[in-house]
mmCIF file of C-alpha atoms and ligand atoms in Angstrom:
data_model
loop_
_atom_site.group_PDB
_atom_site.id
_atom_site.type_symbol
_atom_site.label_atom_id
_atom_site.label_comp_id
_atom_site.label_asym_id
_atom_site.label_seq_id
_atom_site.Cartn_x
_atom_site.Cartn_y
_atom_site.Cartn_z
ATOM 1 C CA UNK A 1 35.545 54.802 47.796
ATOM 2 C CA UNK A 2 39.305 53.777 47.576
ATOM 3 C CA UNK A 3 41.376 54.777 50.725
ATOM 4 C CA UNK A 4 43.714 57.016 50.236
ATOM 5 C CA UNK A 5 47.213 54.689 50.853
ATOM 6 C CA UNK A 6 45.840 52.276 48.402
ATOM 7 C CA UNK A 7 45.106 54.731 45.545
ATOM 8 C CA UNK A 8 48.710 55.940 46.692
ATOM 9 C CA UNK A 9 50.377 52.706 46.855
ATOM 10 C CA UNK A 10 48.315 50.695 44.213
ATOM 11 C CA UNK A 11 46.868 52.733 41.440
ATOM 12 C CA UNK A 12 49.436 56.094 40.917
ATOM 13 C CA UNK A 13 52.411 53.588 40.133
ATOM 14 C CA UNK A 14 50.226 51.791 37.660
ATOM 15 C CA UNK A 15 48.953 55.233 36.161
ATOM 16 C CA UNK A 16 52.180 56.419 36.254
ATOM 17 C CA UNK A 17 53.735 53.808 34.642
ATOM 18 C CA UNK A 18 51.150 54.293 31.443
ATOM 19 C CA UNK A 19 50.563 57.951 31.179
ATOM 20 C CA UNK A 20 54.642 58.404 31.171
ATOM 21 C CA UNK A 21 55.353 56.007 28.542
ATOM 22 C CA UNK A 22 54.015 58.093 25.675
ATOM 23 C CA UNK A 23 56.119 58.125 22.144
ATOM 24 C CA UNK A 24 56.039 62.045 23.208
ATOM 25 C CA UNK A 25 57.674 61.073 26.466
ATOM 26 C CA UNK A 26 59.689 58.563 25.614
ATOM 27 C CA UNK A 27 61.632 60.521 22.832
ATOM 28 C CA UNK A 28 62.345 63.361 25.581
ATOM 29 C CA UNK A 29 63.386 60.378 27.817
ATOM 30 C CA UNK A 30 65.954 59.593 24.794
ATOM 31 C CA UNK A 31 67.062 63.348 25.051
ATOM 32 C CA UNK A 32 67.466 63.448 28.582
ATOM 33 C CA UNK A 33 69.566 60.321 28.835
ATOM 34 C CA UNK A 34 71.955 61.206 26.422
ATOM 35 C CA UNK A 35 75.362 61.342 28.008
ATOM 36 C CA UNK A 36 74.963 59.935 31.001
ATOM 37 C CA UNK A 37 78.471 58.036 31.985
ATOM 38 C CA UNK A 38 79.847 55.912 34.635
ATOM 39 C CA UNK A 39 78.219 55.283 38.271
ATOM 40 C CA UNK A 40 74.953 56.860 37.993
ATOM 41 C CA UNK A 41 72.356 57.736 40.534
ATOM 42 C CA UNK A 42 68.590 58.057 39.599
ATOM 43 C CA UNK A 43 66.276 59.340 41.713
ATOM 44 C CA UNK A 44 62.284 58.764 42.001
ATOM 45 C CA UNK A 45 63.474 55.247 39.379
ATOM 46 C CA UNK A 46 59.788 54.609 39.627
ATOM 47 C CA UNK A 47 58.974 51.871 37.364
ATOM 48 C CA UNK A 48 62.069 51.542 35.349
ATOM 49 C CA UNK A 49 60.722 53.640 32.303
ATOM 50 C CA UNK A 50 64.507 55.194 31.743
ATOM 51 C CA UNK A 51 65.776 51.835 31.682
ATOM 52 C CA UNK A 52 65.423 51.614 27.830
ATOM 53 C CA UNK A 53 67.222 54.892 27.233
ATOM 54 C CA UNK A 54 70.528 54.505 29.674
ATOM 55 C CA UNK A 55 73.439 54.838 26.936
ATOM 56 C CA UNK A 56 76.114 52.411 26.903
ATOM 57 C CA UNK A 57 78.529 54.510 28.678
ATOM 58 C CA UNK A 58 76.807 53.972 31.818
ATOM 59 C CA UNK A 59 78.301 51.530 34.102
ATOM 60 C CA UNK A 60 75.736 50.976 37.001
ATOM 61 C CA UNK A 61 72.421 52.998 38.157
ATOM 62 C CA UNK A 62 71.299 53.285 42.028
ATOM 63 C CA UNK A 63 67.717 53.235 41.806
ATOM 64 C CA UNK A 64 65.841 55.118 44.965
ATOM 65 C CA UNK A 65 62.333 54.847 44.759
ATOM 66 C CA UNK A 66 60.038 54.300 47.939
ATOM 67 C CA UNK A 67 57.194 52.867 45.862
ATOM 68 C CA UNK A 68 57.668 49.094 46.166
ATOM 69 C CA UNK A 69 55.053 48.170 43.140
ATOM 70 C CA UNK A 70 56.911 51.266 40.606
ATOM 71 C CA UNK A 71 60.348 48.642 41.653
ATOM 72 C CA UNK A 72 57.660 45.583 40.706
ATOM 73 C CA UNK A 73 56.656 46.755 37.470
ATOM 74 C CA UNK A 74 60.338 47.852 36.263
ATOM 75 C CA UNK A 75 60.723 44.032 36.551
ATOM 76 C CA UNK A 76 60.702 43.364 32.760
ATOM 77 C CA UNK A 77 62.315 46.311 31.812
ATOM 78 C CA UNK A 78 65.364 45.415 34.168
ATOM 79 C CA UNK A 79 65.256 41.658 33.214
ATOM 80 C CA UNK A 80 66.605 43.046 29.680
ATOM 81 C CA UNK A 81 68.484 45.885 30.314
ATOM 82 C CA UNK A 82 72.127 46.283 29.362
ATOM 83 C CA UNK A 83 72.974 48.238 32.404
ATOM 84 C CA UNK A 84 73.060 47.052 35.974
ATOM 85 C CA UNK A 85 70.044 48.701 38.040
ATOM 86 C CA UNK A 86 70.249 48.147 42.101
ATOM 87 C CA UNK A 87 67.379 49.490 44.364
ATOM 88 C CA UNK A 88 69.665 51.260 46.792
ATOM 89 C CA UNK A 89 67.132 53.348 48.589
ATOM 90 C CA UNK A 90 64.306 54.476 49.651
ATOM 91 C CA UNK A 91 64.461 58.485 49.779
ATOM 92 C CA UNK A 92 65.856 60.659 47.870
ATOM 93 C CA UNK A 93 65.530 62.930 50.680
ATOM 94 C CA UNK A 94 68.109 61.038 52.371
ATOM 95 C CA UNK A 95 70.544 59.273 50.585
ATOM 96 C CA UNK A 96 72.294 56.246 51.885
ATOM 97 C CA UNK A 97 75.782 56.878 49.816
ATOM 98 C CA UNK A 98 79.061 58.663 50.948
ATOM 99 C CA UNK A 99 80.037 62.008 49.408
ATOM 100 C CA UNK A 100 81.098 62.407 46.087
ATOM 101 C CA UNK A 101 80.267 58.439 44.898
ATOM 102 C CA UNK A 102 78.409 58.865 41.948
ATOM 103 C CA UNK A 103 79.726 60.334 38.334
ATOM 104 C CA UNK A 104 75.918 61.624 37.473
ATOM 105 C CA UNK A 105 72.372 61.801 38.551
ATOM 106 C CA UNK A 106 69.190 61.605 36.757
ATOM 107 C CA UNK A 107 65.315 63.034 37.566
ATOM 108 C CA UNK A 108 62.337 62.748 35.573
ATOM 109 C CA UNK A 109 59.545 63.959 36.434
ATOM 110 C CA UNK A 110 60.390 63.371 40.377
ATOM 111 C CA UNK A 111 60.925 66.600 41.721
ATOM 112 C CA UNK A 112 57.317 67.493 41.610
ATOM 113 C CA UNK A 113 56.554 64.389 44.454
ATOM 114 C CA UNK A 114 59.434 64.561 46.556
ATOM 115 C CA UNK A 115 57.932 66.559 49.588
ATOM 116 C CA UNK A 116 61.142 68.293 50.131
ATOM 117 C CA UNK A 117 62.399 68.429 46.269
ATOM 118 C CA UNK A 118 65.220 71.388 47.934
ATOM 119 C CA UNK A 119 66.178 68.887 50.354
ATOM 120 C CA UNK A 120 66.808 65.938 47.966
ATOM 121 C CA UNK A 121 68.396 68.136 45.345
ATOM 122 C CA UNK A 122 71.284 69.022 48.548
ATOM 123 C CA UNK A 123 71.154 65.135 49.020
ATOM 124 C CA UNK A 124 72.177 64.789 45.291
ATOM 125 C CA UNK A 125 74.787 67.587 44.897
ATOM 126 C CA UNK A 126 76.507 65.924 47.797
ATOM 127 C CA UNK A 127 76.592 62.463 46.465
ATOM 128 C CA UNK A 128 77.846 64.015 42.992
ATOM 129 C CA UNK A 129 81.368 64.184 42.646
ATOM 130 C CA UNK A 130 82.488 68.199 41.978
ATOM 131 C CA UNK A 131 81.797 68.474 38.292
ATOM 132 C CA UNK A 132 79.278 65.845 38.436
ATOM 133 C CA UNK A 133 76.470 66.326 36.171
ATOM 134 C CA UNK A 134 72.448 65.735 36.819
ATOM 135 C CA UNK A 135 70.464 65.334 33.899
ATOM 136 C CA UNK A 136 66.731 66.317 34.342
ATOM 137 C CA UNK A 137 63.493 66.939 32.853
ATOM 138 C CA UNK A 138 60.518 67.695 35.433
ATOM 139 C CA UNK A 139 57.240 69.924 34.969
ATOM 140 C CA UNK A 140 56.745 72.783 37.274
ATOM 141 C CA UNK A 141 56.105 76.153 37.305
ATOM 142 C CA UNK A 142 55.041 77.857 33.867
ATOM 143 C CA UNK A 143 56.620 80.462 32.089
ATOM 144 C CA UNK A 144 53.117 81.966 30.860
ATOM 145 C CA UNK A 145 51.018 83.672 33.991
ATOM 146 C CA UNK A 146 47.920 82.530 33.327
ATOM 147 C CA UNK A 147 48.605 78.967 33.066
ATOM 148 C CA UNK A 148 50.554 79.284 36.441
ATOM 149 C CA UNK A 149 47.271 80.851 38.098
ATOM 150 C CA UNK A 150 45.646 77.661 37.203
ATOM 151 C CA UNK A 151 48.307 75.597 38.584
ATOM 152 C CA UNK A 152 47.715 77.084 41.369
ATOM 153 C CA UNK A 153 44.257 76.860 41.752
ATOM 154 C CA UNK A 154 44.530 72.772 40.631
ATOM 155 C CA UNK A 155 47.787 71.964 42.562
ATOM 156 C CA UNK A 156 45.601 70.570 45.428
ATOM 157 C CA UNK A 157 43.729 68.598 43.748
ATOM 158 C CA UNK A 158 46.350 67.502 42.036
ATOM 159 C CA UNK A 159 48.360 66.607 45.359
ATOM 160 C CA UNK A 160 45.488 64.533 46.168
ATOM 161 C CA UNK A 161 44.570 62.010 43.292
ATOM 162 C CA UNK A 162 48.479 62.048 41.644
ATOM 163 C CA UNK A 163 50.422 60.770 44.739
ATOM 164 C CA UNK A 164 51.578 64.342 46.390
ATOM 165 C CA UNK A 165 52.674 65.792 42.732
ATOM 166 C CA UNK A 166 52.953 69.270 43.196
ATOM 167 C CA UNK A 167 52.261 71.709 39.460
ATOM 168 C CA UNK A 168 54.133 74.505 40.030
ATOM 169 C CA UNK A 169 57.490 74.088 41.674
ATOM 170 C CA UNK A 170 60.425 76.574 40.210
ATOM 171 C CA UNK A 171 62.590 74.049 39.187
ATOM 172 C CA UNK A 172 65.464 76.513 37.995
ATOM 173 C CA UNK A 173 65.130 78.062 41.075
ATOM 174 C CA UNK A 174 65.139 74.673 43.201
ATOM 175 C CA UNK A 175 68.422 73.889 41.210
ATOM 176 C CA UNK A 176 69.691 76.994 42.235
ATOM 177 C CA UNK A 177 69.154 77.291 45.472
ATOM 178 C CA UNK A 178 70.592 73.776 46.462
ATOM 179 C CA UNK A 179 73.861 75.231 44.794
ATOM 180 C CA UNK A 180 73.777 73.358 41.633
ATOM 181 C CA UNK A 181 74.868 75.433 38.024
ATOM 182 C CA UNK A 182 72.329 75.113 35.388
ATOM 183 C CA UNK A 183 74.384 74.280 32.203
ATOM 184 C CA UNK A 184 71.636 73.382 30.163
ATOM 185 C CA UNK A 185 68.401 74.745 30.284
ATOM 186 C CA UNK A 186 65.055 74.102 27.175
ATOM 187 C CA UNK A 187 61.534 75.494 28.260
ATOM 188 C CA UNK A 188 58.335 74.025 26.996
ATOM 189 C CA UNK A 189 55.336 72.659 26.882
ATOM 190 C CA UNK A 190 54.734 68.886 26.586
ATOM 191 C CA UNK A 191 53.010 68.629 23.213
ATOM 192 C CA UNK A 192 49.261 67.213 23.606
ATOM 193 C CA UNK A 193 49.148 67.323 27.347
ATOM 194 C CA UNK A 194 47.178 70.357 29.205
ATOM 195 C CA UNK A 195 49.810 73.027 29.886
ATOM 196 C CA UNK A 196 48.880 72.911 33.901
ATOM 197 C CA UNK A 197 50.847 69.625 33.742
ATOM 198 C CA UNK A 198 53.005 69.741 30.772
ATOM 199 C CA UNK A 199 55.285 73.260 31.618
ATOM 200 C CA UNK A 200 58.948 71.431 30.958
ATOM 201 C CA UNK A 201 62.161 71.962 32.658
ATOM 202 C CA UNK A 202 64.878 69.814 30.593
ATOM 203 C CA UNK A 203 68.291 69.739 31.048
ATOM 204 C CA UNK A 204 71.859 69.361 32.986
ATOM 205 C CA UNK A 205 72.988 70.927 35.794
ATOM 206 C CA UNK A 206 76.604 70.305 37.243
ATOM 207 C CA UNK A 207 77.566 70.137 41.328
HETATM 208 C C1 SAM B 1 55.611 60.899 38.630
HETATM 209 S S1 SAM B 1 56.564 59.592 39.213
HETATM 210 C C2 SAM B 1 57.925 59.553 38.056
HETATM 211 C C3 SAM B 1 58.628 58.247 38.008
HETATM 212 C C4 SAM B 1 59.853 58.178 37.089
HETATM 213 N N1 SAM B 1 60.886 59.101 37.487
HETATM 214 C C5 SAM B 1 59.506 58.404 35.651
HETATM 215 O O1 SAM B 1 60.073 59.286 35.000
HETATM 216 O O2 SAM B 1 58.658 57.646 35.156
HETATM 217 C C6 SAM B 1 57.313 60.237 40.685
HETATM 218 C C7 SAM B 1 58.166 59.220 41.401
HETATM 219 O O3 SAM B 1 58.774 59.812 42.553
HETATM 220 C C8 SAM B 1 58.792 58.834 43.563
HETATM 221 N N2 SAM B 1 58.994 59.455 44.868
HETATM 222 C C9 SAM B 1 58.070 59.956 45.737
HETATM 223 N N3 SAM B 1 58.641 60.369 46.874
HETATM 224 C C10 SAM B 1 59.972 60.126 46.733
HETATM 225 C C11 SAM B 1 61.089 60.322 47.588
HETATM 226 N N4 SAM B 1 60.960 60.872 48.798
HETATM 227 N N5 SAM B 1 62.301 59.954 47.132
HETATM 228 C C12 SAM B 1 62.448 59.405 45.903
HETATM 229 N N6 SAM B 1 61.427 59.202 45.058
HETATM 230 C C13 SAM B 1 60.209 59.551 45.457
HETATM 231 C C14 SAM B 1 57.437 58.171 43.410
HETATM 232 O O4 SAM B 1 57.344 56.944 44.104
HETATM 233 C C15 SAM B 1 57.369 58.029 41.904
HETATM 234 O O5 SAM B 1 57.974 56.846 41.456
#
């Protein structure tokens, strides 16, 4: 029996890092990334699988990500990107930056293991500039009320063996409540995953 702050620490980041580099995934990474510009933030970096997709217009990323192995495996990934990539915290509960500092922000599929995913979304409207824009695409709650009865039945299991990841959050109404304007909204479901886990939120938002 693995204990549970080595499955946490040792074997999510490393399933993580496979089951989110998909061709499915990656092309909605390519989508999400799209027009991002200037001093970015990312938050939950885990292990560097936007790297690839940051466009040329952006000028710097602050990675926060607690997971010190997600930071180990981005290594190759940030050996050849084109953009500079800094692990500047820990928590993106908390951040460490001044008001108004960065130009965008960018979550993927990090608002479902955040334990207070309201507190870090304040955290990242503050460190926006006004206008700022945060690009996003996280699973939550679905549309369809069936397949959010069964996220609720499976979300604590699902706590347990994928690192705190919680199925049916309200992302729109996360957004919402920690003042951000939802520009850009697309509902769906992930093609070929189980629709528990694959109920999409993608798009911008601006501070
Ligand atoms: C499902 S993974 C997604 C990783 C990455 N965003 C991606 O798209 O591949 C969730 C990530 O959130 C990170 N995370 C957990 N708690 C966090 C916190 N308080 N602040 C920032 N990131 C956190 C985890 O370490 C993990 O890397």
């Amino acid at each position: 029996m693995v204990a549970v702050g080595v499955w946490v620490e040792q074997v999510v980041p490393r399933i993580t890092n496979k089951a989110l580099d998909t061709e499915v995934v990656r092309a909605v990474r390519e989508r999400v990334c799209a027009g991002l510009a200037g001093e970015v933030l990312e938050i939950g970096f885990g292990s560097g699988l936007n790297v690839p997709h940051y466009p040329a217009a952006v000028v710097r990323v602050a990675a926060v990500e607690p997971s010190d192995l997600g930071w180990r495996l981005a290594g190759e990934r940030l050996a050849t990107a084109s953009v500079a990539v800094q692990r500047s915290g820990l928590d993106g509960q908390s951040l460490p930056f001044a008001d108004d500092t960065f130009d965008a922000a960018l979550s993927t599929f990090t608002l479902c293991t955040i334990p207070d995913a309201a507190a870090a979304l304040r955290e990242v409207r503050r460190v926006l500039r006004p206008g700022g824009l945060l690009h996003f695409v996280e699973h939550g709650r679905a549309p369809d009320a069936g397949v959010h009865r069964w996220q609720r039945r499976l979300e604590p299991v699902q706590k347990r063996i994928a690192g705190g990841c919680h199925l049916a959050r309200p992302i729109d109404e996360l957004l919402a409540g920690a003042g951000f304007t939802i520009t850009r909204l697309d509902r769906a479901y992930l093609p070929k995953e189980p629709r528990v886990l694959g109920a999409l939120y993608e798009g911008v938002a601006t501070a």
